[in-house]
Short mmCIF file of C-alpha atoms and ligand atoms in Angstrom, two decimals:
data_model
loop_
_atom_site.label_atom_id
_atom_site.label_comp_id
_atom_site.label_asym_id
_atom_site.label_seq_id
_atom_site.Cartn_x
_atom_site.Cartn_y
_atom_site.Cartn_z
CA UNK A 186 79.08 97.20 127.66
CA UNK A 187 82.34 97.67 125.26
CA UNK A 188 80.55 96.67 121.91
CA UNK A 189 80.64 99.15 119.68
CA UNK A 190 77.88 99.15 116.82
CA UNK A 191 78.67 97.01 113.59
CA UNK A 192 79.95 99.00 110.43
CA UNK A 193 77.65 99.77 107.51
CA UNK A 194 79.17 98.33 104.80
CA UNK A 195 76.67 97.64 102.22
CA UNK A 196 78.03 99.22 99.12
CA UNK A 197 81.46 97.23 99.65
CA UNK A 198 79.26 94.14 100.02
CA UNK A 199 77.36 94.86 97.17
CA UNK A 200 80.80 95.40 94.78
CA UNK A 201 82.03 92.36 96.48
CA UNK A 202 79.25 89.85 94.47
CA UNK A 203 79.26 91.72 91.48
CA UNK A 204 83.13 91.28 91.54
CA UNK A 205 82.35 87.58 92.20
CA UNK A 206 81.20 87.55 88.66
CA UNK A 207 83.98 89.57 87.01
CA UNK A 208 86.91 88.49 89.22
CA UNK A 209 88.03 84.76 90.40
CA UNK A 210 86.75 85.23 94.29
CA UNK A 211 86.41 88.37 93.69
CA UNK A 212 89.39 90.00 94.96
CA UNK A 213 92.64 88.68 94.80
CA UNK A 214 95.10 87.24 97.55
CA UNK A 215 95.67 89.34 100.52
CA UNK A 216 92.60 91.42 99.92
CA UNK A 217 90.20 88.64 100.45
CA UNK A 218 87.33 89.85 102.56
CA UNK A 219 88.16 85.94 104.41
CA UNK A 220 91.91 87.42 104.80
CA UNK A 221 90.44 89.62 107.38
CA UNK A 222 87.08 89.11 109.73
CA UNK A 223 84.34 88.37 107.66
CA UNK A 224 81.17 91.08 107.81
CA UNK A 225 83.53 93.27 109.85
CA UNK A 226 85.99 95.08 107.61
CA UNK A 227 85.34 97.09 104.42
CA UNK A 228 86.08 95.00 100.85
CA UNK A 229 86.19 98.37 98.98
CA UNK A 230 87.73 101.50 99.42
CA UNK A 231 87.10 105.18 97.77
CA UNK A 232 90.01 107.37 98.60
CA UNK A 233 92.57 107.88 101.13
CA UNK A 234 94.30 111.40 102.89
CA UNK A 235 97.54 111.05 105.06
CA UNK A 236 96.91 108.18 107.75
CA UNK A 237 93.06 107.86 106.85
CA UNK A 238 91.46 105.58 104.53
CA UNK A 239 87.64 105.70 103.70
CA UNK A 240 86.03 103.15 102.37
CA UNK A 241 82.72 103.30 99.68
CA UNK A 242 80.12 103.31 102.20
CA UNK A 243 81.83 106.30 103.62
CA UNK A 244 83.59 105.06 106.89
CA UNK A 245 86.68 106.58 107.62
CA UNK A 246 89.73 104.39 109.11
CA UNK A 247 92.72 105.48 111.11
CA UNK A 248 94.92 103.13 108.60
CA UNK A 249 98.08 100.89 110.04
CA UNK A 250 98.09 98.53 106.96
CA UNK A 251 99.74 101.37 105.15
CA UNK A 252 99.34 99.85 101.99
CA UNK A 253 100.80 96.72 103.20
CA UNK A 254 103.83 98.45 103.51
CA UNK A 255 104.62 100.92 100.88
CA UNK A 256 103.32 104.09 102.27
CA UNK A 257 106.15 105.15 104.94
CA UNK A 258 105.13 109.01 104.51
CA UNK A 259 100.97 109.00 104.41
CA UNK A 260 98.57 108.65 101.51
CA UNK A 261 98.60 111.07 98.54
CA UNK A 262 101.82 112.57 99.87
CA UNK A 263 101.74 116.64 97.85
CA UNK A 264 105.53 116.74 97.12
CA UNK A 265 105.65 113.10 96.29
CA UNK A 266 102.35 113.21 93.48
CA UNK A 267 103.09 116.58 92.34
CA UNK A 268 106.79 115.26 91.07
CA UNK A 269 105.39 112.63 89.96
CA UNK A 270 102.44 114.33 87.67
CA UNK A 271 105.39 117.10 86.54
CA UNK A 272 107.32 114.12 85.34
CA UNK A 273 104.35 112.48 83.17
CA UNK A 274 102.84 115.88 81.93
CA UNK A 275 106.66 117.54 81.26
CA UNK A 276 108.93 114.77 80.07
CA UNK A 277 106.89 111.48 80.41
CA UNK A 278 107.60 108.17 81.94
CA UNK A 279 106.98 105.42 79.35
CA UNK A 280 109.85 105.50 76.89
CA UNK A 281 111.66 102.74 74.54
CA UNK A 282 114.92 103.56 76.37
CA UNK A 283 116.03 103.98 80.24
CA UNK A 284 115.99 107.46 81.56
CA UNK A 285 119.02 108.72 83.42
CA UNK A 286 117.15 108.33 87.10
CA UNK A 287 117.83 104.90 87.17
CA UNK A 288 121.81 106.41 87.50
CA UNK A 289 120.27 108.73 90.10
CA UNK A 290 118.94 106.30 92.33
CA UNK A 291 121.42 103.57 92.05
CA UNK A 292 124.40 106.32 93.41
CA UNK A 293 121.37 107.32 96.10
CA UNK A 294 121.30 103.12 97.37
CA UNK A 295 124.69 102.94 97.26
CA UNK A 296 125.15 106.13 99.58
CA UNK A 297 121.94 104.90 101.67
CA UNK A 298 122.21 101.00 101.99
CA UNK A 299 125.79 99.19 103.12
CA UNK A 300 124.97 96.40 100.83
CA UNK A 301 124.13 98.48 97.58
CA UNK A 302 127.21 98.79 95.11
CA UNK A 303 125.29 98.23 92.37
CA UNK A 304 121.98 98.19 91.96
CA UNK A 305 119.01 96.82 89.53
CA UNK A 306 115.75 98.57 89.38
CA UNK A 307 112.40 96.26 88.97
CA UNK A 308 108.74 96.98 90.02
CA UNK A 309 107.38 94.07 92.91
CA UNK A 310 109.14 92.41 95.95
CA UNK A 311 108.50 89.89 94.66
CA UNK A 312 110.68 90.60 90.80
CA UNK A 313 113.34 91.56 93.22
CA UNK A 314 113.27 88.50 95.21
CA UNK A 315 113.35 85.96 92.18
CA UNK A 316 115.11 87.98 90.29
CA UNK A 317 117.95 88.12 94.01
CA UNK A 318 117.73 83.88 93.46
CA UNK A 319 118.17 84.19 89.97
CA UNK A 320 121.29 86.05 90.60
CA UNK A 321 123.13 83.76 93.37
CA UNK A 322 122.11 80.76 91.13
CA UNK A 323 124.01 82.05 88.02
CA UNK A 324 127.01 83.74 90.33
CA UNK A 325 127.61 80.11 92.16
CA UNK A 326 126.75 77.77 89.53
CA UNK A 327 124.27 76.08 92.27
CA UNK A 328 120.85 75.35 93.38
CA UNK A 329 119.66 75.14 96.31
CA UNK A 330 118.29 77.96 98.54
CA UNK A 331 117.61 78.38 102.44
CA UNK A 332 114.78 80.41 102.93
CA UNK A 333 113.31 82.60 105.88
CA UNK A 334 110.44 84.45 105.96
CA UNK A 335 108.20 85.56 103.29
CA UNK A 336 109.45 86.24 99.59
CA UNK A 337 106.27 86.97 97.43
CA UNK A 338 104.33 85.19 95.23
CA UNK A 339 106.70 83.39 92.50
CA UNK A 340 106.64 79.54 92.02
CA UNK A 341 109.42 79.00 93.93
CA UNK A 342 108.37 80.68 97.10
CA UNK A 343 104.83 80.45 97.64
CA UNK A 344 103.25 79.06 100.00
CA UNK A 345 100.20 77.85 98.13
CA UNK A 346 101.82 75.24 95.73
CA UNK A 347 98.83 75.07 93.57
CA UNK A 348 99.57 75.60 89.94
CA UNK A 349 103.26 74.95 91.03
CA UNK A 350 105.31 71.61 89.25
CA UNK A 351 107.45 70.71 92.51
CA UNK A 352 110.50 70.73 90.49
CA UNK A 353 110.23 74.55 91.03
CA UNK A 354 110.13 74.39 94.58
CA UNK A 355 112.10 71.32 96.11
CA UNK A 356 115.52 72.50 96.14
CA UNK A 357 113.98 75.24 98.26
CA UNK A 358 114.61 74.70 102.03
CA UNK A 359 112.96 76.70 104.98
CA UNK A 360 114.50 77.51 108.37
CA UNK A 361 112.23 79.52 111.07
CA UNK A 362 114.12 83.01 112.46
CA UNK A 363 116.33 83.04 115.51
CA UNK A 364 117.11 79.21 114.52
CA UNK A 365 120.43 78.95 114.06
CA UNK A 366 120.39 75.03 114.82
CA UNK A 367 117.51 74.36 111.46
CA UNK A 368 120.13 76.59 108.94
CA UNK A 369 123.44 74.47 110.55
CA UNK A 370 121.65 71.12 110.27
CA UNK A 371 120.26 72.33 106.73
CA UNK A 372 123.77 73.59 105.48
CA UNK A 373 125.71 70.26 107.06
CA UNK A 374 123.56 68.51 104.61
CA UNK A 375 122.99 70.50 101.71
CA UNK A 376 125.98 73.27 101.70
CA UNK A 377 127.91 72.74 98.73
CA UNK A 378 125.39 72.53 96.62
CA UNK A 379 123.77 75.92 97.98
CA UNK A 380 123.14 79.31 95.95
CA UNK A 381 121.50 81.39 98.56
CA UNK A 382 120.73 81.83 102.02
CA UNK A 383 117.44 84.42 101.57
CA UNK A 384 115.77 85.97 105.08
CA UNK A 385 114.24 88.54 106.40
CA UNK A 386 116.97 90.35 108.58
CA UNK A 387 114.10 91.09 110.78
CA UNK A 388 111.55 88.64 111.95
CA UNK A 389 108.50 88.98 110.71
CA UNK A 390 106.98 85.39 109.42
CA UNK A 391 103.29 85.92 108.50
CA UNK A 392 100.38 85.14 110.54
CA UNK A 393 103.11 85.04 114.01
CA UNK A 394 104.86 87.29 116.25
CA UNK A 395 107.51 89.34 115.15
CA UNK A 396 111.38 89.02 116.47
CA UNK A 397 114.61 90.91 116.71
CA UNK A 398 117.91 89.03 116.19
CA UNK A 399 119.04 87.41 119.16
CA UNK A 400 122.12 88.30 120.28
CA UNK A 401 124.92 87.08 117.29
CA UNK A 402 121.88 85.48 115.48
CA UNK A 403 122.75 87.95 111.72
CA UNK A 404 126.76 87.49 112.28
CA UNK A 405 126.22 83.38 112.43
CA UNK A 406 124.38 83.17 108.97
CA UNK A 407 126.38 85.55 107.76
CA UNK A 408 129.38 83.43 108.93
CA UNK A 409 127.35 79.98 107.84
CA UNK A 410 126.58 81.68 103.91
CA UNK A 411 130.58 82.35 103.54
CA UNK A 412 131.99 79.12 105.13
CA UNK A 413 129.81 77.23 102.35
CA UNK A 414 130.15 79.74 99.49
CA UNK A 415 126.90 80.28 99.51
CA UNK A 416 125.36 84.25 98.28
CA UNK A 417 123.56 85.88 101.35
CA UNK A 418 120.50 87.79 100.33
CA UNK A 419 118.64 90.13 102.88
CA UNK A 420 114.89 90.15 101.82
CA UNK A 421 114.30 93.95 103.49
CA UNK A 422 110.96 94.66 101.31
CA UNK A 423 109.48 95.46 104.59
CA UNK A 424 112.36 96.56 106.62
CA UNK A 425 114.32 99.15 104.03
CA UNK A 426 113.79 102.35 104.58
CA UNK A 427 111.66 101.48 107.50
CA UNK A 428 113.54 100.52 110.18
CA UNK A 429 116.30 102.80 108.75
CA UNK A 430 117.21 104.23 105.45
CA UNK A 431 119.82 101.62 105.40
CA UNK A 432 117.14 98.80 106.43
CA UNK A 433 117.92 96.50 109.15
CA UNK A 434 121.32 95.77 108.12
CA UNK A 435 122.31 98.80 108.93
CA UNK A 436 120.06 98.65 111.85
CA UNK A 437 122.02 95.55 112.73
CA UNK A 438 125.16 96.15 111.66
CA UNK A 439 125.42 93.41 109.58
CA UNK A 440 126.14 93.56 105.96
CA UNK A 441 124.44 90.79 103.29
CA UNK A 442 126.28 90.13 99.96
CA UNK A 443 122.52 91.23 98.01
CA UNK A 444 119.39 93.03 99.27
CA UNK A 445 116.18 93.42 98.06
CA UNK A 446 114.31 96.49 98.65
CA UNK A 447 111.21 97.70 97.71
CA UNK A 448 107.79 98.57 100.04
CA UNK A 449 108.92 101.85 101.38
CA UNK A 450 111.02 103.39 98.96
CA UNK A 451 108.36 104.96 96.60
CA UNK A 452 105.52 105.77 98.78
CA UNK A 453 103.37 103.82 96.64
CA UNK A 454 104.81 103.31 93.75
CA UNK A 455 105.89 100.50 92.15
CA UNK A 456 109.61 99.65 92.04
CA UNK A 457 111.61 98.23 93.62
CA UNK A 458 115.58 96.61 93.82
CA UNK A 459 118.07 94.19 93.79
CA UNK A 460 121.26 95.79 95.84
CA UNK A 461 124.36 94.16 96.45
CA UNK A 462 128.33 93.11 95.90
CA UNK A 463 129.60 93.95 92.70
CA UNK A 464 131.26 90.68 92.16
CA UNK A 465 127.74 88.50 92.58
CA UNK A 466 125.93 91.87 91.17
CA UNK A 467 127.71 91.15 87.63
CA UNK A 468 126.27 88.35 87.23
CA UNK A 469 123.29 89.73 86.00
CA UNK A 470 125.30 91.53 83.31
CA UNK A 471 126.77 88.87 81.68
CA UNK A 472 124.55 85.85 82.06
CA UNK A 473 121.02 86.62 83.10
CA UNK A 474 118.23 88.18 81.06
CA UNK A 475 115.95 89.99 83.90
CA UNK A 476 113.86 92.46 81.74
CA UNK A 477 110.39 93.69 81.48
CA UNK A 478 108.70 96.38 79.40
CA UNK A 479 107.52 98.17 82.37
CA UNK A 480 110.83 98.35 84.52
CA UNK A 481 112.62 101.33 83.10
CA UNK A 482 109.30 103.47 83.53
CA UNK A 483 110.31 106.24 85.49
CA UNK A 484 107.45 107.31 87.37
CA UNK A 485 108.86 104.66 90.19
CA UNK A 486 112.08 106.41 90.06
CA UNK A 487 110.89 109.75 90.66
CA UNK A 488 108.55 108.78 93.45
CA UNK A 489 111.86 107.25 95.18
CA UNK A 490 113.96 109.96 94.55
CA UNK A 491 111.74 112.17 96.18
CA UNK A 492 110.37 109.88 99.09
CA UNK A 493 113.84 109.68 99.79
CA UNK A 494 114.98 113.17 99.32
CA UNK A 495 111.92 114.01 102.02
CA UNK A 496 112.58 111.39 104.69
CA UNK A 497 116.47 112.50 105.03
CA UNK A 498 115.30 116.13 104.64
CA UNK A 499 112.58 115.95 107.44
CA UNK A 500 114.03 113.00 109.79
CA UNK A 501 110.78 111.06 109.10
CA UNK A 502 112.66 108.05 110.51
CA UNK A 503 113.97 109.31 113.37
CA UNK A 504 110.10 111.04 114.09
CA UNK A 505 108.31 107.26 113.39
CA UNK A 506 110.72 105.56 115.88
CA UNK A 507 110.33 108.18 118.67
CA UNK A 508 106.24 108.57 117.99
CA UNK A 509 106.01 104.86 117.96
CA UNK A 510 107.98 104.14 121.05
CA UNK A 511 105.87 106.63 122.94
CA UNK A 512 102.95 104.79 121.27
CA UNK A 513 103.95 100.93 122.01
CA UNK A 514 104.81 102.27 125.62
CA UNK A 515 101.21 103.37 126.06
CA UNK A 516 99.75 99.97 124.44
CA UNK A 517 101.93 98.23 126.35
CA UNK A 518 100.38 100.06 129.94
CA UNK A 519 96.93 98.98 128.51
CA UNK A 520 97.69 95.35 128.05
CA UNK A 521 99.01 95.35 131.57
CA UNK A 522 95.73 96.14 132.81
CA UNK A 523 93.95 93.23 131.18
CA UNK A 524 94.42 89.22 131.99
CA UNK A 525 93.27 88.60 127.80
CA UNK A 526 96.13 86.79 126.66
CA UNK A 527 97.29 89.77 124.31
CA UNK A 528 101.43 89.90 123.23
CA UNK A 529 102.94 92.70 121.67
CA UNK A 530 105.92 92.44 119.25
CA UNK A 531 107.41 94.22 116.95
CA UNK A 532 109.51 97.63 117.13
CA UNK A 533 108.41 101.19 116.95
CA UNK A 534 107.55 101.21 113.19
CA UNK A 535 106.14 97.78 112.83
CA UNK A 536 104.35 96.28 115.21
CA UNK A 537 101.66 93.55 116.18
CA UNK A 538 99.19 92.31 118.50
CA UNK A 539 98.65 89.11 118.69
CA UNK A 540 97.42 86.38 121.53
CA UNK A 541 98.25 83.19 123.44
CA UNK A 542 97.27 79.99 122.92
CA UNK A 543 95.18 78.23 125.51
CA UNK A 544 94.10 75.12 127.07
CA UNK A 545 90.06 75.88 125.94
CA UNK A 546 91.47 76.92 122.64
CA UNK A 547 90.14 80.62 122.56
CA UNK A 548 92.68 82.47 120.92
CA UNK A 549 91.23 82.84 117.81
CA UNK A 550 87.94 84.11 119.12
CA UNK A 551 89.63 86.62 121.20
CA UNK A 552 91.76 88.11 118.51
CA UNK A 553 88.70 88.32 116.16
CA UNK A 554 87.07 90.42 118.92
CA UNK A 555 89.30 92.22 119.80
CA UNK A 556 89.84 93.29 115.79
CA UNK A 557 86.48 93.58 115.61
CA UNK A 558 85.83 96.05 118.09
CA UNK A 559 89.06 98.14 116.39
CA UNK A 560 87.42 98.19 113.40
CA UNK A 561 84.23 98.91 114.40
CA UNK A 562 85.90 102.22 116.03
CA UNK A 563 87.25 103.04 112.92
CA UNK A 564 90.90 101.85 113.93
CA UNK A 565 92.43 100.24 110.59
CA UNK A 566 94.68 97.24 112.22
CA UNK A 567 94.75 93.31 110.57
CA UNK A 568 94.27 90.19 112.64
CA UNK A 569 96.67 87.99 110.70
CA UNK A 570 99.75 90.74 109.54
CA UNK A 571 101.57 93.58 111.69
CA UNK A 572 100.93 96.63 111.61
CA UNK A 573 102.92 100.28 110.75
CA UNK A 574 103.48 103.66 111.52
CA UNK A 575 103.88 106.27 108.62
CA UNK A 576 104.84 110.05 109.17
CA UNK A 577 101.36 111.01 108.76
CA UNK A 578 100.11 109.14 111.71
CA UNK A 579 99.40 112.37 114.28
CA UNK A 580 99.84 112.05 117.92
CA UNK A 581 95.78 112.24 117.94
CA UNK A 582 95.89 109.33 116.11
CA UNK A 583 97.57 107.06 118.13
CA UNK A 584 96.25 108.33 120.86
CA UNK A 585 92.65 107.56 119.63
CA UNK A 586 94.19 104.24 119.01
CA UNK A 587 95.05 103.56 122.26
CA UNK A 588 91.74 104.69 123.60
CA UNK A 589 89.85 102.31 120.99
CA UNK A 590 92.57 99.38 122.07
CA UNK A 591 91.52 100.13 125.71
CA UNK A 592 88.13 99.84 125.14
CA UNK A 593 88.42 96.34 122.97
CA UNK A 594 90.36 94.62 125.82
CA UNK A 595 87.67 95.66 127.89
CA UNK A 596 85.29 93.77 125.73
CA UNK A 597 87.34 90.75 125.32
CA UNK A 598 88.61 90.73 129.36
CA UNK A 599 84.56 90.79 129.72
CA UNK A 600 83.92 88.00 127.64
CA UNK A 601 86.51 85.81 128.26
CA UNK A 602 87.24 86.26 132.07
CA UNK A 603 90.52 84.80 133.52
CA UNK A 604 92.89 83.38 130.33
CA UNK A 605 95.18 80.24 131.57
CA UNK A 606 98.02 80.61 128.58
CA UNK A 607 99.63 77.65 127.70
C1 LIG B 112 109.55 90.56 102.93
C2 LIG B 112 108.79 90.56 101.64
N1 LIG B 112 109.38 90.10 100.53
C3 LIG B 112 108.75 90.09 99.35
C4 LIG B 112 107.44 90.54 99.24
C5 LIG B 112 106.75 90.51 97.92
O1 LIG B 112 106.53 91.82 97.48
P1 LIG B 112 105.37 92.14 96.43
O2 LIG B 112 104.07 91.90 97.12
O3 LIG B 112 105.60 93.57 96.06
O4 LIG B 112 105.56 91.23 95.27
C6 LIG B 112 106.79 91.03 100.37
C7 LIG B 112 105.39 91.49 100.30
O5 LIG B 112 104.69 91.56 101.28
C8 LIG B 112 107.47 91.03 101.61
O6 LIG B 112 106.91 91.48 102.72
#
């Protein structure tokens, strides 16, 4: 009675195997068409307008991926491109030598994020995050590194080891968020000979439900990194200038010795930095070489300087967190009314859906209905990653998202019955 009709989505398909000859698997990574629900979601898209995304065979999707992250204001943000075109067609962006908006944006960090003294400017989380390692390693003389959460791609954080000598990886350690007890037992054993303690300062593991601090749970690591000497890097990719312009440290009140920031800074475009202590900061001025030809291109720069310039101009934070609290308040109604096993986490700007395990082992199938029948309705949310609110999102939006949500727990209440959680 709930199903909606299946998506035409021939011309991605179609890309898809010729890609398969051009591209290893065709796309790469997080894009894989098996990343999502096979048959179900588009593979290709054509262009993209404030919260909506369209794909090639001319669907249009209310989008929460957001980019995976990077667009906080909406897609093909005017003020944002037009500086950004001015700069290449005026001045230019690709020069042998650093332009002075790399000065710009550091003094912006610095005003903006309680960590950032100094700051380095790169283009991926994931330069930021090696290059964050890179730095406590050479500022401690040590090795080892506590990890929580995910980093990016580079040898020594992946999660695919493939390709990857294990000499680049063992003297990394992981402890799960909101477990103090795994970092203690970690640090009793390993302590003195450790460079970094690296987590997300919001919990947000992939593939799992996403977590606040518990009460004390930032001011113990925090207390843990300096009682063993050890650097402690916040990994806010995700949660700078998202959460707050001052990420979830300043969220949470609790200051790391280096950050890395980078998804939501640029709307888009690539950069991104490593922010922190002067002391541990110097350390890649005197003994590291972190360079790349591409870093010093400015058209990054600009797009942060003016991302930034129209979030604190316009409140857009302020305006996500109240839109999304009215928003999770009304998903939260809906969920009430249906026995499917679904959990919410998450805050206002990030959020996700996800659902509880069960004796009969249906969990799976429900979330891949219940994402299915999103999609289908043209509501742009993942099964396996959170979701986002950007400033474009309208109140029509959501609430067409909440209708669309209604109608999928519907579908899975009626297909699943009574769900005995375990
Ligand atoms: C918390 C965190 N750190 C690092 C990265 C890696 O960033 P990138 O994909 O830009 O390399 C990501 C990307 O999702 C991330 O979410």
């Amino acid at each position: 009675m709930n199903e909606a009709p299946k998506l035409n989505i021939t011309k991605s398909k179609a890309l898809f195997e010729e890609a398969k000859t051009l591209v290893p698997g065709g796309v790469l990574g997080a894009r894989k068409p098996s990343d999502f629900i096979e048959g179900e979601y588009p593979i290709f898209l054509d262009h993209g307008k404030g919260s909506r995304l369209t794909d090639v065979d001319g669907n249009e999707y209310i989008d929460f991926l957001c980019g995976y992250g990077p667009i906080i204001l909406g897609y093909r943000e005017e003020e944002v491109d037009e500086a950004v075109i001015r700069q290449l067609r005026d001045k230019g962006f690709c020069f042998t030598l650093t332009q002075p908006y790399q000065n710009q944006l550091a003094k912006k960090l610095r005003e903006l994020v309680p960590s950032a003294e100094l700051s380095i400017f790169l283009k991926t989380g994931s330069d930021g995050t090696t290059a964050s390692i890179r730095i406590a390693r050479a500022y401690t003389n040590r090795i080892k590194v506590m990890r929580c959460g995910y980093h990016g791609w580079a040898d020594w954080s992946v999660e695919m080891k493939g390709g990857i000598p294990a000499k680049l990886y063992e003297d990394v350690y992981e402890f799960r968020y909101n477990k103090l007890d795994q970092l203690e037992e970690l640090m009793e054993k390993y302590g003195k000979e450790t460079a970094a303690i690296i987590m997300t300062p919001f919990g947000h593991p992939n593939h799992q439900k996403m977590e606040e601090p518990l009460p004390g749970f930032l001011e113990d690591v925090k207390e843990i990194a300096a009682k063993y000497g050890a650097v402690l890097i916040f990994d806010e990719v995700r949660t700078n200038f998202r959460l707050s312009m001052g990420g979830a440290q300043k969220l949470y009140g609790v200051t790391p010795d280096l950050s890395v920031l980078g998804k939501g800074m640029a709307n888009g475009y690539a950069i991104s930095a490593v922010s922190g202590k002067t002391e541990v900061m110097m350390a890649a001025a005197s003994k590291l070489f972190i360079s790349s030809t591409f870093f010093p291109n400015s058209d990054g720069y600009i797009a942060a300087l003016k991302t930034i310039e129209i979030m604190e101009r316009d409140n857009v934070l302020d305006k996500i967190w109240e839109k999304g609290d009215r928003f999770l308040k009304k998903i939260r109604n809906i969920m009430s009314k249906y026995d499917v096993g679904a959990e919410l986490t998450g805050v206002a700007p990030m959020f996700y859906i996800t659902f509880k395990k069960d004796r009969a082992e249906t969990h799976r199938a429900r979330r891949d209905d219940f994402y299915t029948q999103l999609i289908r309705r043209g509501i742009f949310l993942h099964p396996h990653h959170h979701g986002y609110i950007s400033y474009r999102h309208t109140e029509e939006d959501l609430n067409k998202t909440v209708q669309a949500m209604d109608e999928a727990m519907a579908y899975v209440s009626e297909q699943f019955g009574h769900i005995e959680a375990i």
